[in-house]
Tab-separated table of C-alpha atoms and ligand atoms in Angstrom:
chain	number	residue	atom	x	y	z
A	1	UNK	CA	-49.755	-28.286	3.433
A	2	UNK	CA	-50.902	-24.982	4.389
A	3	UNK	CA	-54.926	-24.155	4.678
A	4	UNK	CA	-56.208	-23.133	1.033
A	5	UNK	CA	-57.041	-20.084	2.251
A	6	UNK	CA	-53.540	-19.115	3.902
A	7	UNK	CA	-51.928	-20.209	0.571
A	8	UNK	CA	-54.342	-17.965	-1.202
A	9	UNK	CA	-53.482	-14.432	1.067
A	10	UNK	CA	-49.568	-15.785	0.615
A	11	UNK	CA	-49.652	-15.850	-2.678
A	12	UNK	CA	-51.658	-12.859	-3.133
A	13	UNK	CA	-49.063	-10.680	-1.107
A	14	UNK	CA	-46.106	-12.454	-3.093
A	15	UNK	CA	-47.740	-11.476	-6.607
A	16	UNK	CA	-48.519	-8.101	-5.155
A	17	UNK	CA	-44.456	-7.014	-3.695
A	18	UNK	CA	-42.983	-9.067	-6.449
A	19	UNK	CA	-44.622	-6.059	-9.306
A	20	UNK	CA	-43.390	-3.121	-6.296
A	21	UNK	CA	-40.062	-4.580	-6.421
A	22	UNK	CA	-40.004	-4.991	-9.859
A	23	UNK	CA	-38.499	-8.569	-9.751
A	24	UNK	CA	-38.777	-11.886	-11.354
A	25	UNK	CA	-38.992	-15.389	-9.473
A	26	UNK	CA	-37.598	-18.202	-10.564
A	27	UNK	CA	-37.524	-21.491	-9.266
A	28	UNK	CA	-35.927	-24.677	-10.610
A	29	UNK	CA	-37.671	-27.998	-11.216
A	30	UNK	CA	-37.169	-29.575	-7.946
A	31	UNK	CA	-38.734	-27.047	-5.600
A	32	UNK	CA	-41.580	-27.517	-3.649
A	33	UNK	CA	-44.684	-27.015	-5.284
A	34	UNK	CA	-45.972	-24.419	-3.523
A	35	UNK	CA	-42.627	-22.368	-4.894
A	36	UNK	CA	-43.270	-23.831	-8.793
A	37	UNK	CA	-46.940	-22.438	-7.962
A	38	UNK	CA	-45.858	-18.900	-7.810
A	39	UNK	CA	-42.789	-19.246	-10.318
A	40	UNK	CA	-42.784	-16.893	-13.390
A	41	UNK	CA	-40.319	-19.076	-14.774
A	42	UNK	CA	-39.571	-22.856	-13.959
A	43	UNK	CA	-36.416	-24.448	-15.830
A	44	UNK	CA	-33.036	-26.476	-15.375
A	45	UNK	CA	-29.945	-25.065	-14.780
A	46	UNK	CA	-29.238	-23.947	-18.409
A	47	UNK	CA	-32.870	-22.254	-18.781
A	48	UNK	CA	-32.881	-20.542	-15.644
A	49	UNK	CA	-29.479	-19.239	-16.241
A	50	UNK	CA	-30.323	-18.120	-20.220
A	51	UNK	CA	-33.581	-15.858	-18.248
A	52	UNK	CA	-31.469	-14.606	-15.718
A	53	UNK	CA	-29.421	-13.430	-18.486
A	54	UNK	CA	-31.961	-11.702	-20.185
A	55	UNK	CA	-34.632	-10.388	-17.897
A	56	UNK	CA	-35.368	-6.963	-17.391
A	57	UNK	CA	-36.663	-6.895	-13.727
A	58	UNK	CA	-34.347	-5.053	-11.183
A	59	UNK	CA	-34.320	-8.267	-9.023
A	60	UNK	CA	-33.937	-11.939	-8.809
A	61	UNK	CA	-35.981	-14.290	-6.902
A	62	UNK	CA	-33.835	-17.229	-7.200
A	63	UNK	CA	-35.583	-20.621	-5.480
A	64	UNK	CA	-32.914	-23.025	-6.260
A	65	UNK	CA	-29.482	-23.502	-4.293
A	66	UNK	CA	-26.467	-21.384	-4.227
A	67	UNK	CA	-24.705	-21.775	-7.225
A	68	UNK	CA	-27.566	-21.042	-8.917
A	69	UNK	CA	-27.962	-17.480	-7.340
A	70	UNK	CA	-24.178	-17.021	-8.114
A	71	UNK	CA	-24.576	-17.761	-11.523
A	72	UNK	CA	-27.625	-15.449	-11.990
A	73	UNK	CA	-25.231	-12.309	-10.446
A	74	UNK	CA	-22.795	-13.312	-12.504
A	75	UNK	CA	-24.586	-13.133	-15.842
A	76	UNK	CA	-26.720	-10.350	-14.252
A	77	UNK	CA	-24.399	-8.053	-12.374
A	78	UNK	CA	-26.813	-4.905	-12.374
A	79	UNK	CA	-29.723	-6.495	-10.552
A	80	UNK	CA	-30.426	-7.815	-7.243
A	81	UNK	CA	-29.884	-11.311	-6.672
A	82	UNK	CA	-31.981	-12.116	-3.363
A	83	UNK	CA	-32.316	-16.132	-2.241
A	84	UNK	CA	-35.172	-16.967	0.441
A	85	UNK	CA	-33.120	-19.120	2.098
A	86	UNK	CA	-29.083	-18.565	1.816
A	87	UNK	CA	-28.452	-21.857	3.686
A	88	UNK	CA	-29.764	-23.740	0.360
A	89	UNK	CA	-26.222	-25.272	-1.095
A	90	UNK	CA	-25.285	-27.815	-3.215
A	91	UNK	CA	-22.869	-30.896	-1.522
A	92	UNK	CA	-21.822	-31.738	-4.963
A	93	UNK	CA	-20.796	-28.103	-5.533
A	94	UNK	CA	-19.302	-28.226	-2.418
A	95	UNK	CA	-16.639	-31.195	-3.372
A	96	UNK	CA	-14.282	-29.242	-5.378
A	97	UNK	CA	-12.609	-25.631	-4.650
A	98	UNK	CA	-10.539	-23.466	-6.689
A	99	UNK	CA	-8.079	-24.409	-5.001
A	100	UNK	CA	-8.551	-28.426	-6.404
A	101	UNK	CA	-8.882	-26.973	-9.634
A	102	UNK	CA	-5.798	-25.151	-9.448
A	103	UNK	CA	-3.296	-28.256	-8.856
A	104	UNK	CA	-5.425	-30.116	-11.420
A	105	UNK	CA	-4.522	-27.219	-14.280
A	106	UNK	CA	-0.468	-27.924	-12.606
A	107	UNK	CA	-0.657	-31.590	-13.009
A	108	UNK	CA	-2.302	-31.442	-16.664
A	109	UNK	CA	-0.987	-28.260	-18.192
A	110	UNK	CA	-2.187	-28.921	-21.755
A	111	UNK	CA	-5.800	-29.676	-20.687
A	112	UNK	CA	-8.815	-27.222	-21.424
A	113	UNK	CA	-10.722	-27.242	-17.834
A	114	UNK	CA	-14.739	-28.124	-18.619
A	115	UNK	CA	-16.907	-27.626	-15.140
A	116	UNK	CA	-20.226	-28.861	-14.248
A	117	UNK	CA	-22.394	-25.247	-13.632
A	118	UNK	CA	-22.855	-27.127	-10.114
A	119	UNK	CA	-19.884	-24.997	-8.936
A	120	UNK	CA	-19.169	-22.175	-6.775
A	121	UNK	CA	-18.535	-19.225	-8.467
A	122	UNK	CA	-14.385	-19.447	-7.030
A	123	UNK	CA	-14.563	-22.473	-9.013
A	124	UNK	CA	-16.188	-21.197	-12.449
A	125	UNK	CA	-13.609	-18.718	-12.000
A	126	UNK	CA	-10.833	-21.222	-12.637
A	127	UNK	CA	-12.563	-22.904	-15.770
A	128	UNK	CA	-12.705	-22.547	-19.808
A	129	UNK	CA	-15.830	-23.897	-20.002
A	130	UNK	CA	-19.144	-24.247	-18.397
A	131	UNK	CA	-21.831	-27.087	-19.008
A	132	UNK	CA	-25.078	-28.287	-17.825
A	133	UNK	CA	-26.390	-31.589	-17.748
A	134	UNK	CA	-28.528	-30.492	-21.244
A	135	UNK	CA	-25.483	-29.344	-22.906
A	136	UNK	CA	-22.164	-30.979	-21.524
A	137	UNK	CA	-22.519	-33.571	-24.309
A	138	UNK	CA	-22.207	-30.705	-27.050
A	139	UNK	CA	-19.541	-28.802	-24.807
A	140	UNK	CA	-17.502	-31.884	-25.414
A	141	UNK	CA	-17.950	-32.640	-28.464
A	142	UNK	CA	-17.250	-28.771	-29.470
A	143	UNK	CA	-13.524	-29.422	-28.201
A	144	UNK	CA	-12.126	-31.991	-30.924
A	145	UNK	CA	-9.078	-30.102	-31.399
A	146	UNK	CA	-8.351	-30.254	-27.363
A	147	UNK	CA	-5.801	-33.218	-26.610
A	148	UNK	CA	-7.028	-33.326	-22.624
A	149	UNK	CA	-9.838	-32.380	-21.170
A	150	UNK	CA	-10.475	-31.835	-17.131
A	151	UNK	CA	-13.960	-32.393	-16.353
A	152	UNK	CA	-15.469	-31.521	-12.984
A	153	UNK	CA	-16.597	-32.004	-10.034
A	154	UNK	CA	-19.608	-34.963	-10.994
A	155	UNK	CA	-17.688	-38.545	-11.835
A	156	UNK	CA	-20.892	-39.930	-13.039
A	157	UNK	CA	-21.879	-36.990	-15.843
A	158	UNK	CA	-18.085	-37.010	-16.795
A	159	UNK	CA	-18.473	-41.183	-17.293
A	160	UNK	CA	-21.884	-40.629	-19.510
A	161	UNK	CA	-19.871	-37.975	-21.411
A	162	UNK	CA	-17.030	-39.973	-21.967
A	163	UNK	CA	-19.007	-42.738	-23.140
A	164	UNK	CA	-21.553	-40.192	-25.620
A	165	UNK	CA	-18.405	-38.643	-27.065
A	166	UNK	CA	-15.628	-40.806	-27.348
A	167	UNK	CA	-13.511	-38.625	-25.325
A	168	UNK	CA	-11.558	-39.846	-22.245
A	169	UNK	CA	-11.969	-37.058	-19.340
A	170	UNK	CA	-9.850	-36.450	-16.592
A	171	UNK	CA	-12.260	-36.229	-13.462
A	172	UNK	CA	-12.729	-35.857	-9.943
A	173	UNK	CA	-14.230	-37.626	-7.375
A	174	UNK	CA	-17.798	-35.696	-6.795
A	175	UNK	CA	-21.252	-36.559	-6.711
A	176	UNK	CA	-24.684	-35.849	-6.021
A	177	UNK	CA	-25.586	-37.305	-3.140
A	178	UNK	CA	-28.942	-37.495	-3.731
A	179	UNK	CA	-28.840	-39.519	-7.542
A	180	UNK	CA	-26.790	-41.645	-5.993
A	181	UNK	CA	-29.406	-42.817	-3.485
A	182	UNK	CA	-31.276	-44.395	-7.275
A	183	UNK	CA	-30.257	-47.897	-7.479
A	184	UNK	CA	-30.318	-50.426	-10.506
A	185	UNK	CA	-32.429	-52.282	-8.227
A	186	UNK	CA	-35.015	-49.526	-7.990
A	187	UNK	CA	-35.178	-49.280	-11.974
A	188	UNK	CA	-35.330	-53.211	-12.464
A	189	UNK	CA	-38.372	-52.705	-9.663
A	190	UNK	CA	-40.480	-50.527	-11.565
A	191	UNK	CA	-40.040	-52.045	-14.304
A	192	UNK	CA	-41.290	-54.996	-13.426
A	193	UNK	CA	-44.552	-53.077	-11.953
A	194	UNK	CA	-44.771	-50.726	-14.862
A	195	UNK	CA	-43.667	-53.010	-17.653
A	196	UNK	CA	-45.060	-50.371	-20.790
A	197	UNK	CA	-43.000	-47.304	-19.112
A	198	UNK	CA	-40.364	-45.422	-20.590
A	199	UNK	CA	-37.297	-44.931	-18.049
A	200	UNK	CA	-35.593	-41.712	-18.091
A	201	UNK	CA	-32.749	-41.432	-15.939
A	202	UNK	CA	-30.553	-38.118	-14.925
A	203	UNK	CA	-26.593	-38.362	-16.096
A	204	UNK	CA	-26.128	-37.465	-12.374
A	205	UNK	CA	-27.103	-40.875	-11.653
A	206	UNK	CA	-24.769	-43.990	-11.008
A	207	UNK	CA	-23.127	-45.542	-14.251
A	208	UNK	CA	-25.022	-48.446	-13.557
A	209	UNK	CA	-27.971	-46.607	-13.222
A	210	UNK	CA	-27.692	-44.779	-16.441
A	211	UNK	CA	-26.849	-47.691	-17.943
A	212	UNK	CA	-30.535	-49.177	-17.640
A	213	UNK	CA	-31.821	-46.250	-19.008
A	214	UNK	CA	-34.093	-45.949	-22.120
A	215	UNK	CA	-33.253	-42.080	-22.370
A	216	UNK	CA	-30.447	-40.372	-20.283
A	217	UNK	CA	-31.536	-36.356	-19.365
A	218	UNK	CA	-31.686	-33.101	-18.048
A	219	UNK	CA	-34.683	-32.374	-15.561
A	220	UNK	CA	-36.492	-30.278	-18.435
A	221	UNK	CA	-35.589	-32.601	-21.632
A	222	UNK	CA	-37.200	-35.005	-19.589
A	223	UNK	CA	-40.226	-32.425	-19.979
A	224	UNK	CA	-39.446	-32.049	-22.996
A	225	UNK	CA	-39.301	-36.274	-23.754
A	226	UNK	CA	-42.576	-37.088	-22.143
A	227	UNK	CA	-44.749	-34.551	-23.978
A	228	UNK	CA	-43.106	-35.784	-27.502
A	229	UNK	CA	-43.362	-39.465	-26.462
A	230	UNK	CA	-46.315	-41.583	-27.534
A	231	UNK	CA	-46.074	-43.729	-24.346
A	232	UNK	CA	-48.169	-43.012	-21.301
A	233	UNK	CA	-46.026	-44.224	-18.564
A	234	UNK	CA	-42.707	-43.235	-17.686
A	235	UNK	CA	-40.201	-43.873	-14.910
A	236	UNK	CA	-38.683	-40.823	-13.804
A	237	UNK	CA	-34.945	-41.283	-12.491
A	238	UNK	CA	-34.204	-38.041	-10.747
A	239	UNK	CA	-34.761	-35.790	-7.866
A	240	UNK	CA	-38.878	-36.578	-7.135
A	241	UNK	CA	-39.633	-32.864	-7.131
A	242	UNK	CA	-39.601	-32.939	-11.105
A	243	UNK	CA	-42.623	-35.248	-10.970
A	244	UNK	CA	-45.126	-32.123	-9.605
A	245	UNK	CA	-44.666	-30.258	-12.978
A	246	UNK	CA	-44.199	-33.644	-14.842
A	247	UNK	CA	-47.787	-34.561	-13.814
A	248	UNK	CA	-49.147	-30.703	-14.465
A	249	UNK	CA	-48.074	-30.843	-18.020
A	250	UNK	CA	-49.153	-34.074	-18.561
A	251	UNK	CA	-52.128	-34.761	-16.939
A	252	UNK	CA	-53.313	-37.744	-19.358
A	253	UNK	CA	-49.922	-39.305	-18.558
A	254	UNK	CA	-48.944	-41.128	-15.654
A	255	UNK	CA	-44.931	-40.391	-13.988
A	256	UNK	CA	-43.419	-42.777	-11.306
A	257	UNK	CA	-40.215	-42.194	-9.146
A	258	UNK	CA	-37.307	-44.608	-9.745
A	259	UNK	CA	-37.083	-44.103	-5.957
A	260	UNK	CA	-38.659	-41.978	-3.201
A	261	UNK	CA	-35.506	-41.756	-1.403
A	262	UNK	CA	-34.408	-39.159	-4.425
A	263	UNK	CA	-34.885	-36.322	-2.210
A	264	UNK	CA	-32.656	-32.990	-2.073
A	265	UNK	CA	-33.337	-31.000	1.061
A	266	UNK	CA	-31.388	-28.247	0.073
A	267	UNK	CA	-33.881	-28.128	-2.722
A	268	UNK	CA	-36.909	-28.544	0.142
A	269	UNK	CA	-35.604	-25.390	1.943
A	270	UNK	CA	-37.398	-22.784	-0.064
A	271	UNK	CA	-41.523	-22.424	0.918
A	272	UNK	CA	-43.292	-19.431	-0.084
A	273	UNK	CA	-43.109	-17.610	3.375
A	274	UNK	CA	-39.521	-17.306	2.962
A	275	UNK	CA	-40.169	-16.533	-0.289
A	276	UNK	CA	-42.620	-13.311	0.820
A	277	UNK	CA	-40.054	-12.695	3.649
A	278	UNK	CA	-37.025	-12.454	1.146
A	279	UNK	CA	-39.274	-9.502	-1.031
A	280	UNK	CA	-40.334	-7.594	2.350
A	281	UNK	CA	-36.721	-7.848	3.373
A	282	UNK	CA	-34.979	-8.176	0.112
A	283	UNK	CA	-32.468	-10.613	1.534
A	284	UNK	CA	-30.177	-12.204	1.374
A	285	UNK	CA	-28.093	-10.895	-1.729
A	286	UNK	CA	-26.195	-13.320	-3.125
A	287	UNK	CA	-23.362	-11.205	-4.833
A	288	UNK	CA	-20.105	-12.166	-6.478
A	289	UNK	CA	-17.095	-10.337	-6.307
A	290	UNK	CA	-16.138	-8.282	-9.733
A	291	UNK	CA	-12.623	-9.797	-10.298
A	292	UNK	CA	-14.623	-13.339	-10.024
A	293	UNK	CA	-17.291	-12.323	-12.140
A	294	UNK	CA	-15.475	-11.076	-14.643
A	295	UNK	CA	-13.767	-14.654	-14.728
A	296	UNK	CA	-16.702	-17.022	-14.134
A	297	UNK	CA	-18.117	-14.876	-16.837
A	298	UNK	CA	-16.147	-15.933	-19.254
A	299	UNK	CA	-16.437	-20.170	-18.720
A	300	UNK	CA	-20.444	-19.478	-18.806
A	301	UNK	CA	-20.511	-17.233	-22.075
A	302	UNK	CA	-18.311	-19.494	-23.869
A	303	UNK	CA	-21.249	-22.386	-22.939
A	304	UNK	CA	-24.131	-20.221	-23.828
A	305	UNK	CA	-22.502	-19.485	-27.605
A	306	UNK	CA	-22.087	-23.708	-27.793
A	307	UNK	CA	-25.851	-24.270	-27.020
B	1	LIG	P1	-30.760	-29.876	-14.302
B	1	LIG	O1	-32.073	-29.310	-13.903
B	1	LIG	O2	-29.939	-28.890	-15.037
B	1	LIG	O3	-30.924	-31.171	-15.027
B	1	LIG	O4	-29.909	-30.138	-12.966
B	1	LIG	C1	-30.175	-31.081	-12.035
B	1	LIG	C2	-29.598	-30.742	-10.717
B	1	LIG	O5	-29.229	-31.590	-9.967
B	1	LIG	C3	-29.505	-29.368	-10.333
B	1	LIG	O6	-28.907	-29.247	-9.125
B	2	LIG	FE1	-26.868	-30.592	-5.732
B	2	LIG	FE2	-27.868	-33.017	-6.222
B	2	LIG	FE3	-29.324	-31.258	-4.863
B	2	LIG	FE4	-28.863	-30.898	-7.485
B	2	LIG	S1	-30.020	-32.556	-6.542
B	2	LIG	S2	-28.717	-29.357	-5.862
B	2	LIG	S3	-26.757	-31.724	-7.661
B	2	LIG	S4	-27.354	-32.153	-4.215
């Protein structure tokens, strides 16, 4: 942790470039935080990209990983999308290319192609929908009159979707290699030490996982779930970056991780000095190309009209 009064003069010279530039920081619910600390806006995937959308600063601060950047210049092509550290990525994202998708459309021509919004933007390209983890139920559901339906590149949020809707998926092998590291084991733990709590697990988790679950959600439903909930206690099955802002909403409330081995470093990469370096330097741009864009665009507004 850096001294108090180091964080102060950082965070002074962030506040003070970020109005010269004209440009907005957001971060997303796992960062560090130091980064949450000088957020304007704080979200999941499907907030952050609904503000990228509609913000009128000339630049992007985008704390998060890579396919989050992409998707902000794609629904924002006019402004600058700058990332303080362009080695942030996403494995998951990583599983699948266009490519994959491609011989998937070949070997299932009648099948509308739903993909996770932890994709490259090659990928969203290739798709007819988008989802999040807050929405894919609803995506779903929105495409009764659809015979087959592709779903990619997360097995375990395709299985919980399958199960919420009814709907048998066709989906590929990907992952998040940090939910996975959440075991039943971890959740019968806790339990047993915090017998009053309310679980709440992330669909990125294992089946089995999910499965011992009292409530299965996104990173800011689960926000949303402890404020409305009359219990005090509450488990929190995801990435343990969530439980910072969590705690600061909540202060009368107490939030334990299902495991402390639910750690994404891409997600640790961002601090604020990169953050301050990236608005000196305004780099690096993350900028997608306009024949993609125009594509990706598509899959994403298509999601944003569903929910
Ligand atoms: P949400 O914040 O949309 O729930 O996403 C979780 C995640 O793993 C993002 O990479
Ligand atoms: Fe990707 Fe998982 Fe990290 Fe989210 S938590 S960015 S899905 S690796």
């Amino acid at each position: 942790m850096l001294k108090k009064i180091f964080r102060d003069d950082l965070e002074k010279k962030i506040k003070e470039l970020k109005k010269k530039r004209n440009a907005v920081i957001l971060a997303h619910n796992y960062q560090l935080p130091e980064v949450q600390d000088v957020a304007d806006f704080r979200g999941d995937s499907l907030e952050l990209s609904r503000i990228a959308s509609k913000t009128d600063a000339k630049v992007i601060v985008f704390c998060g990983v890579h396919f989050m950047a992409e998707t902000a210049s794609i629904l924002s092509p006019d402004k600058k999308v700058i990332v303080p550290d362009v080695h942030a990525g996403c494995p998951m994202a990583n599983m699948i290319t266009a490519a994959d998708v491609r011989k998937l459309k070949k070997e299932h021509p009648e099948a509308v192609v739903v993909g996770y919004v932890n994709t490259s933007a090659d990928v969203k390209a290739e798709l007819d929908y988008c989802c999040t983890s807050t929405n894919a139920v609803a995506v779903v559901n929105a495409l009764k009159d659809k015979k087959e339906i592709i779903f990619i590149p997360d097995k375990y949020l395709a299985d919980y979707t399958s199960k919420q809707t009814g709907r048998k998926l066709i989906s590929w092998n990907g992952y998040c290699p940090t939910h996975v590291k959440i075991l039943p084991e971890d959740i019968n733990r806790e339990r047993k030490f915090h017998p009053f709590a309310k679980v709440m697990v992330h669909p990125e988790c294992l089946s089995a996982v999910v499965a011992l679950a009292d409530v299965v959600l996104s990173t800011s439903l689960m926000g949303k779930f402890a404020k409305e909930s009359e219990a005090k206690e509450f488990i929190v099955g995801t990435e343990v970056g969530l439980i910072y802002r969590l705690k600061k909403d909540n202060p009368t409330k107490e939030f334990y991780a299902a495991s402390e081995r639910a750690i994404c470093p891409n997600m640790k990469r961002t601090t604020q000095e990169k953050i301050l370096w990236a608005l000196e330097e305004m780099k690096e741009e993350v900028r997608v190309s306009d024949e993609i864009r125009q594509r990706a665009r598509h899959a994403l507004d298509r999601m944003l009209e569903i929910i």
